[in-house]
């Protein structure tokens, strides 16, 4: 396979801004210091903070491939850290997302803005599972990707200020449809909006409106918010 499947691209576009915001929230909560992990116990510890995790998969830097945890002979379907992620494979089968059903995904073709194609698979997988974000845990030769599913890790809160940056960054990673990226973030936070080909009008929580403009090719070009001052 050369290039991601259309189903994966659309899924990534819908989830990318949500995931990027959650990653920023996780980074504020979880120190990135010397770390340890016990996957049988489903724990990851860094800087004195321990969170519950599951194993998504791993990226091999030399081979440039993604290997799902359920396809890794060291783990498999029944491993405690893998079992919570098996819904991804079922969703992949139902929606035709081959990246979620192929045991080892060849990403040697990827030359995009992410560090490697495995990062995008981890993003999409983490977005589907929800939870508190994901962790890239480096090892000699690659990185293992862990999904954080722990109620002590806070969810990202609605904030219109970083929205333009989040949507722009997400669209650079998943350029399939920036309007879908914005809609995904608004829907995640249950913020009402109305969408046309080149304009998304948003009713801001607490009062005020915002307008997101898109050009003729669908690219996100402008965000203008008008807040209601509270006296």
PDB file of C-alpha atoms in Angstrom, residues 6-212:
ATOM      1  CA  UNK A   6      -9.634   7.191   1.977  1.00  0.00           C
ATOM      2  CA  UNK A   7     -11.534   5.874   5.009  1.00  0.00           C
ATOM      3  CA  UNK A   8      -8.501   6.407   7.228  1.00  0.00           C
ATOM      4  CA  UNK A   9      -7.893   9.897   5.849  1.00  0.00           C
ATOM      5  CA  UNK A  10     -11.478  10.909   6.561  1.00  0.00           C
ATOM      6  CA  UNK A  11     -11.384   9.452  10.061  1.00  0.00           C
ATOM      7  CA  UNK A  12      -8.105  11.223  10.794  1.00  0.00           C
ATOM      8  CA  UNK A  13      -9.456  14.525   9.521  1.00  0.00           C
ATOM      9  CA  UNK A  14     -12.496  14.254  11.786  1.00  0.00           C
ATOM     10  CA  UNK A  15     -10.430  13.439  14.895  1.00  0.00           C
ATOM     11  CA  UNK A  16      -7.088  15.198  14.491  1.00  0.00           C
ATOM     12  CA  UNK A  17      -7.858  18.528  16.183  1.00  0.00           C
ATOM     13  CA  UNK A  18      -9.559  16.741  19.075  1.00  0.00           C
ATOM     14  CA  UNK A  19      -6.508  14.528  19.551  1.00  0.00           C
ATOM     15  CA  UNK A  20      -4.012  17.400  19.331  1.00  0.00           C
ATOM     16  CA  UNK A  21      -5.882  19.328  22.001  1.00  0.00           C
ATOM     17  CA  UNK A  22      -6.029  16.269  24.258  1.00  0.00           C
ATOM     18  CA  UNK A  23      -2.299  15.679  23.751  1.00  0.00           C
ATOM     19  CA  UNK A  24      -1.581  19.196  25.004  1.00  0.00           C
ATOM     20  CA  UNK A  25      -3.776  18.579  28.055  1.00  0.00           C
ATOM     21  CA  UNK A  26      -2.032  15.270  28.751  1.00  0.00           C
ATOM     22  CA  UNK A  27       1.397  16.921  28.448  1.00  0.00           C
ATOM     23  CA  UNK A  28       0.441  19.406  31.180  1.00  0.00           C
ATOM     24  CA  UNK A  29      -0.689  16.599  33.471  1.00  0.00           C
ATOM     25  CA  UNK A  30       1.925  13.899  32.908  1.00  0.00           C
ATOM     26  CA  UNK A  31       5.614  14.792  33.373  1.00  0.00           C
ATOM     27  CA  UNK A  32       7.860  13.491  30.602  1.00  0.00           C
ATOM     28  CA  UNK A  33      10.799  12.383  32.691  1.00  0.00           C
ATOM     29  CA  UNK A  34      12.443   9.013  33.256  1.00  0.00           C
ATOM     30  CA  UNK A  35       9.661   6.520  32.763  1.00  0.00           C
ATOM     31  CA  UNK A  36       8.797   2.890  33.306  1.00  0.00           C
ATOM     32  CA  UNK A  37       5.950   0.711  32.106  1.00  0.00           C
ATOM     33  CA  UNK A  38       4.408  -2.557  33.211  1.00  0.00           C
ATOM     34  CA  UNK A  39       2.110  -3.617  30.403  1.00  0.00           C
ATOM     35  CA  UNK A  40       0.827  -6.686  32.217  1.00  0.00           C
ATOM     36  CA  UNK A  41      -0.361  -4.377  34.986  1.00  0.00           C
ATOM     37  CA  UNK A  42      -1.300  -1.753  32.377  1.00  0.00           C
ATOM     38  CA  UNK A  43       0.689   1.005  34.083  1.00  0.00           C
ATOM     39  CA  UNK A  44       2.994   3.772  32.864  1.00  0.00           C
ATOM     40  CA  UNK A  45       4.908   5.901  35.358  1.00  0.00           C
ATOM     41  CA  UNK A  46       6.736   9.148  34.682  1.00  0.00           C
ATOM     42  CA  UNK A  47       7.834  11.840  37.115  1.00  0.00           C
ATOM     43  CA  UNK A  48       6.068  10.147  40.003  1.00  0.00           C
ATOM     44  CA  UNK A  49       2.715  10.003  38.182  1.00  0.00           C
ATOM     45  CA  UNK A  50       1.251   6.599  37.252  1.00  0.00           C
ATOM     46  CA  UNK A  51      -1.548   6.189  34.730  1.00  0.00           C
ATOM     47  CA  UNK A  52      -3.447   3.241  33.298  1.00  0.00           C
ATOM     48  CA  UNK A  53      -2.547   2.454  29.692  1.00  0.00           C
ATOM     49  CA  UNK A  54      -3.179  -0.026  26.924  1.00  0.00           C
ATOM     50  CA  UNK A  55      -0.912  -0.957  24.029  1.00  0.00           C
ATOM     51  CA  UNK A  56      -1.855   0.337  20.587  1.00  0.00           C
ATOM     52  CA  UNK A  57       1.180  -0.869  18.667  1.00  0.00           C
ATOM     53  CA  UNK A  58       4.734   0.000  17.795  1.00  0.00           C
ATOM     54  CA  UNK A  59       6.653   1.752  15.024  1.00  0.00           C
ATOM     55  CA  UNK A  60       9.936   0.243  13.794  1.00  0.00           C
ATOM     56  CA  UNK A  61      12.203   3.038  12.591  1.00  0.00           C
ATOM     57  CA  UNK A  62      14.432   0.954  10.323  1.00  0.00           C
ATOM     58  CA  UNK A  63      11.664  -1.017   8.642  1.00  0.00           C
ATOM     59  CA  UNK A  64       9.273   1.976   8.753  1.00  0.00           C
ATOM     60  CA  UNK A  65       6.338  -0.225   9.672  1.00  0.00           C
ATOM     61  CA  UNK A  66       3.559  -0.114  12.241  1.00  0.00           C
ATOM     62  CA  UNK A  67       2.832  -3.355  14.122  1.00  0.00           C
ATOM     63  CA  UNK A  68      -0.419  -3.605  16.070  1.00  0.00           C
ATOM     64  CA  UNK A  69      -0.192  -4.970  19.603  1.00  0.00           C
ATOM     65  CA  UNK A  70      -2.575  -7.802  18.727  1.00  0.00           C
ATOM     66  CA  UNK A  71      -0.257  -8.823  15.884  1.00  0.00           C
ATOM     67  CA  UNK A  72       2.908  -8.716  17.982  1.00  0.00           C
ATOM     68  CA  UNK A  73       3.872 -12.275  19.039  1.00  0.00           C
ATOM     69  CA  UNK A  74       5.090 -10.903  22.376  1.00  0.00           C
ATOM     70  CA  UNK A  75       1.544  -9.822  23.216  1.00  0.00           C
ATOM     71  CA  UNK A  76      -1.427 -10.963  21.130  1.00  0.00           C
ATOM     72  CA  UNK A  77      -5.197 -10.599  21.463  1.00  0.00           C
ATOM     73  CA  UNK A  78      -5.488 -11.880  25.025  1.00  0.00           C
ATOM     74  CA  UNK A  79      -2.808  -9.696  26.615  1.00  0.00           C
ATOM     75  CA  UNK A  80      -4.301  -7.380  29.282  1.00  0.00           C
ATOM     76  CA  UNK A  81      -2.817  -4.295  27.609  1.00  0.00           C
ATOM     77  CA  UNK A  82      -4.057  -5.260  24.142  1.00  0.00           C
ATOM     78  CA  UNK A  83      -7.608  -6.460  24.788  1.00  0.00           C
ATOM     79  CA  UNK A  84      -9.020  -2.919  25.326  1.00  0.00           C
ATOM     80  CA  UNK A  85      -7.815  -1.892  21.858  1.00  0.00           C
ATOM     81  CA  UNK A  86      -9.421  -4.716  19.861  1.00  0.00           C
ATOM     82  CA  UNK A  87     -12.457  -2.558  19.140  1.00  0.00           C
ATOM     83  CA  UNK A  88     -10.237  -0.678  16.682  1.00  0.00           C
ATOM     84  CA  UNK A  89      -9.864  -3.782  14.542  1.00  0.00           C
ATOM     85  CA  UNK A  90     -13.625  -4.368  14.619  1.00  0.00           C
ATOM     86  CA  UNK A  91     -14.253  -0.760  13.584  1.00  0.00           C
ATOM     87  CA  UNK A  92     -11.705  -1.100  10.824  1.00  0.00           C
ATOM     88  CA  UNK A  93     -13.482  -4.180   9.482  1.00  0.00           C
ATOM     89  CA  UNK A  94     -16.848  -2.447   9.595  1.00  0.00           C
ATOM     90  CA  UNK A  95     -15.743   0.835   8.004  1.00  0.00           C
ATOM     91  CA  UNK A  96     -13.130  -0.453   5.588  1.00  0.00           C
ATOM     92  CA  UNK A  97     -10.172   1.158   7.367  1.00  0.00           C
ATOM     93  CA  UNK A  98      -7.399  -1.172   6.253  1.00  0.00           C
ATOM     94  CA  UNK A  99      -4.853   0.485   8.527  1.00  0.00           C
ATOM     95  CA  UNK A 100      -6.804  -0.854  11.503  1.00  0.00           C
ATOM     96  CA  UNK A 101      -7.046  -4.415  10.191  1.00  0.00           C
ATOM     97  CA  UNK A 102      -3.622  -4.994   8.605  1.00  0.00           C
ATOM     98  CA  UNK A 103      -1.335  -6.638  11.200  1.00  0.00           C
ATOM     99  CA  UNK A 104       1.813  -4.837  10.023  1.00  0.00           C
ATOM    100  CA  UNK A 105       1.336  -1.626   8.032  1.00  0.00           C
ATOM    101  CA  UNK A 106       4.040  -0.579   5.559  1.00  0.00           C
ATOM    102  CA  UNK A 107       4.699   3.146   6.007  1.00  0.00           C
ATOM    103  CA  UNK A 108       7.914   3.410   4.016  1.00  0.00           C
ATOM    104  CA  UNK A 109       6.142   5.675   1.524  1.00  0.00           C
ATOM    105  CA  UNK A 110       5.245   8.340   4.092  1.00  0.00           C
ATOM    106  CA  UNK A 111       7.037  11.675   3.634  1.00  0.00           C
ATOM    107  CA  UNK A 112       4.562  14.020   5.327  1.00  0.00           C
ATOM    108  CA  UNK A 113       4.950  16.567   8.142  1.00  0.00           C
ATOM    109  CA  UNK A 114       4.593  14.065  11.005  1.00  0.00           C
ATOM    110  CA  UNK A 115       7.742  12.448  12.319  1.00  0.00           C
ATOM    111  CA  UNK A 116       6.604   9.199  10.697  1.00  0.00           C
ATOM    112  CA  UNK A 117       3.430   7.564   9.512  1.00  0.00           C
ATOM    113  CA  UNK A 118       3.068   5.570  12.720  1.00  0.00           C
ATOM    114  CA  UNK A 119       2.360   8.787  14.579  1.00  0.00           C
ATOM    115  CA  UNK A 120      -0.738   9.308  12.439  1.00  0.00           C
ATOM    116  CA  UNK A 121      -1.994   5.778  13.068  1.00  0.00           C
ATOM    117  CA  UNK A 122      -1.549   6.353  16.800  1.00  0.00           C
ATOM    118  CA  UNK A 123      -3.444   9.647  16.524  1.00  0.00           C
ATOM    119  CA  UNK A 124      -6.385   8.105  14.698  1.00  0.00           C
ATOM    120  CA  UNK A 125      -6.480   5.110  17.030  1.00  0.00           C
ATOM    121  CA  UNK A 126      -6.329   7.303  20.114  1.00  0.00           C
ATOM    122  CA  UNK A 127      -9.066   9.515  18.732  1.00  0.00           C
ATOM    123  CA  UNK A 128     -11.401   6.563  18.212  1.00  0.00           C
ATOM    124  CA  UNK A 129     -10.753   5.182  21.691  1.00  0.00           C
ATOM    125  CA  UNK A 130     -11.196   8.569  23.343  1.00  0.00           C
ATOM    126  CA  UNK A 131      -9.648   8.604  26.778  1.00  0.00           C
ATOM    127  CA  UNK A 132      -6.844  10.926  27.791  1.00  0.00           C
ATOM    128  CA  UNK A 133      -4.361  10.783  24.923  1.00  0.00           C
ATOM    129  CA  UNK A 134      -1.476   8.592  23.880  1.00  0.00           C
ATOM    130  CA  UNK A 135       2.202   8.247  24.723  1.00  0.00           C
ATOM    131  CA  UNK A 136       5.079   7.468  22.416  1.00  0.00           C
ATOM    132  CA  UNK A 137       7.525   5.441  24.517  1.00  0.00           C
ATOM    133  CA  UNK A 138      10.830   5.187  22.724  1.00  0.00           C
ATOM    134  CA  UNK A 139      13.002   2.088  22.691  1.00  0.00           C
ATOM    135  CA  UNK A 140      16.067   1.019  20.742  1.00  0.00           C
ATOM    136  CA  UNK A 141      14.840   0.837  17.162  1.00  0.00           C
ATOM    137  CA  UNK A 142      11.467   2.532  17.451  1.00  0.00           C
ATOM    138  CA  UNK A 143       8.588   3.575  19.668  1.00  0.00           C
ATOM    139  CA  UNK A 144       5.739   1.809  21.401  1.00  0.00           C
ATOM    140  CA  UNK A 145       2.456   3.716  21.483  1.00  0.00           C
ATOM    141  CA  UNK A 146       0.358   3.539  24.624  1.00  0.00           C
ATOM    142  CA  UNK A 147      -3.204   4.786  24.993  1.00  0.00           C
ATOM    143  CA  UNK A 148      -3.978   6.511  28.293  1.00  0.00           C
ATOM    144  CA  UNK A 149      -7.324   5.466  29.714  1.00  0.00           C
ATOM    145  CA  UNK A 150      -7.313   6.835  33.236  1.00  0.00           C
ATOM    146  CA  UNK A 151      -9.949   9.016  34.915  1.00  0.00           C
ATOM    147  CA  UNK A 152      -7.315  10.963  36.837  1.00  0.00           C
ATOM    148  CA  UNK A 153      -5.946  12.376  33.567  1.00  0.00           C
ATOM    149  CA  UNK A 154      -8.138  15.378  32.711  1.00  0.00           C
ATOM    150  CA  UNK A 155     -10.087  15.765  29.472  1.00  0.00           C
ATOM    151  CA  UNK A 156      -9.418  18.815  27.313  1.00  0.00           C
ATOM    152  CA  UNK A 157     -11.846  21.664  27.880  1.00  0.00           C
ATOM    153  CA  UNK A 158     -13.453  23.936  25.322  1.00  0.00           C
ATOM    154  CA  UNK A 159     -11.297  26.974  24.567  1.00  0.00           C
ATOM    155  CA  UNK A 160     -11.822  29.089  21.422  1.00  0.00           C
ATOM    156  CA  UNK A 161      -8.411  30.774  21.688  1.00  0.00           C
ATOM    157  CA  UNK A 162      -6.198  27.898  20.431  1.00  0.00           C
ATOM    158  CA  UNK A 163      -8.846  26.683  17.973  1.00  0.00           C
ATOM    159  CA  UNK A 164      -7.325  28.241  14.807  1.00  0.00           C
ATOM    160  CA  UNK A 165      -3.916  26.789  15.645  1.00  0.00           C
ATOM    161  CA  UNK A 166      -5.332  23.361  16.436  1.00  0.00           C
ATOM    162  CA  UNK A 167      -7.351  23.205  13.215  1.00  0.00           C
ATOM    163  CA  UNK A 168      -4.428  24.444  11.095  1.00  0.00           C
ATOM    164  CA  UNK A 169      -2.002  21.956  12.655  1.00  0.00           C
ATOM    165  CA  UNK A 170      -4.501  19.115  12.339  1.00  0.00           C
ATOM    166  CA  UNK A 171      -5.173  19.973   8.693  1.00  0.00           C
ATOM    167  CA  UNK A 172      -1.446  19.849   7.947  1.00  0.00           C
ATOM    168  CA  UNK A 173      -1.367  16.248   9.204  1.00  0.00           C
ATOM    169  CA  UNK A 174      -4.702  15.139   7.753  1.00  0.00           C
ATOM    170  CA  UNK A 175      -5.456  17.518   4.846  1.00  0.00           C
ATOM    171  CA  UNK A 176      -8.426  15.499   3.580  1.00  0.00           C
ATOM    172  CA  UNK A 177     -11.133  17.974   4.600  1.00  0.00           C
ATOM    173  CA  UNK A 178     -10.419  20.878   7.006  1.00  0.00           C
ATOM    174  CA  UNK A 179     -14.138  21.651   7.370  1.00  0.00           C
ATOM    175  CA  UNK A 180     -14.567  18.152   8.801  1.00  0.00           C
ATOM    176  CA  UNK A 181     -11.648  18.792  11.152  1.00  0.00           C
ATOM    177  CA  UNK A 182     -13.303  21.901  12.542  1.00  0.00           C
ATOM    178  CA  UNK A 183     -16.688  20.173  12.737  1.00  0.00           C
ATOM    179  CA  UNK A 184     -15.102  17.286  14.640  1.00  0.00           C
ATOM    180  CA  UNK A 185     -13.652  19.614  17.262  1.00  0.00           C
ATOM    181  CA  UNK A 186     -16.879  21.595  17.645  1.00  0.00           C
ATOM    182  CA  UNK A 187     -18.987  18.453  17.875  1.00  0.00           C
ATOM    183  CA  UNK A 188     -16.638  16.946  20.462  1.00  0.00           C
ATOM    184  CA  UNK A 189     -17.263  19.945  22.724  1.00  0.00           C
ATOM    185  CA  UNK A 190     -20.960  20.103  21.796  1.00  0.00           C
ATOM    186  CA  UNK A 191     -20.624  23.598  20.385  1.00  0.00           C
ATOM    187  CA  UNK A 192     -23.442  24.464  17.928  1.00  0.00           C
ATOM    188  CA  UNK A 193     -22.443  25.413  14.389  1.00  0.00           C
ATOM    189  CA  UNK A 194     -23.866  25.839  10.916  1.00  0.00           C
ATOM    190  CA  UNK A 195     -21.770  24.913   7.912  1.00  0.00           C
ATOM    191  CA  UNK A 196     -21.748  25.836   4.216  1.00  0.00           C
ATOM    192  CA  UNK A 197     -19.122  25.307   1.518  1.00  0.00           C
ATOM    193  CA  UNK A 198     -16.915  28.240   2.503  1.00  0.00           C
ATOM    194  CA  UNK A 199     -18.176  29.293   5.930  1.00  0.00           C
ATOM    195  CA  UNK A 200     -18.799  27.732   9.326  1.00  0.00           C
ATOM    196  CA  UNK A 201     -20.775  29.882  11.754  1.00  0.00           C
ATOM    197  CA  UNK A 202     -20.344  28.993  15.414  1.00  0.00           C
ATOM    198  CA  UNK A 203     -22.451  29.892  18.443  1.00  0.00           C
ATOM    199  CA  UNK A 204     -19.898  30.268  21.216  1.00  0.00           C
ATOM    200  CA  UNK A 205     -20.614  28.967  24.719  1.00  0.00           C
ATOM    201  CA  UNK A 206     -21.153  31.873  27.059  1.00  0.00           C
ATOM    202  CA  UNK A 207     -22.231  34.194  24.266  1.00  0.00           C
ATOM    203  CA  UNK A 208     -20.864  35.502  21.013  1.00  0.00           C
ATOM    204  CA  UNK A 209     -20.302  34.086  17.569  1.00  0.00           C
ATOM    205  CA  UNK A 210     -17.386  33.034  15.422  1.00  0.00           C
ATOM    206  CA  UNK A 211     -16.905  32.465  11.721  1.00  0.00           C
ATOM    207  CA  UNK A 212     -14.419  30.131  10.088  1.00  0.00           C
TER     208      UNK A 212
END
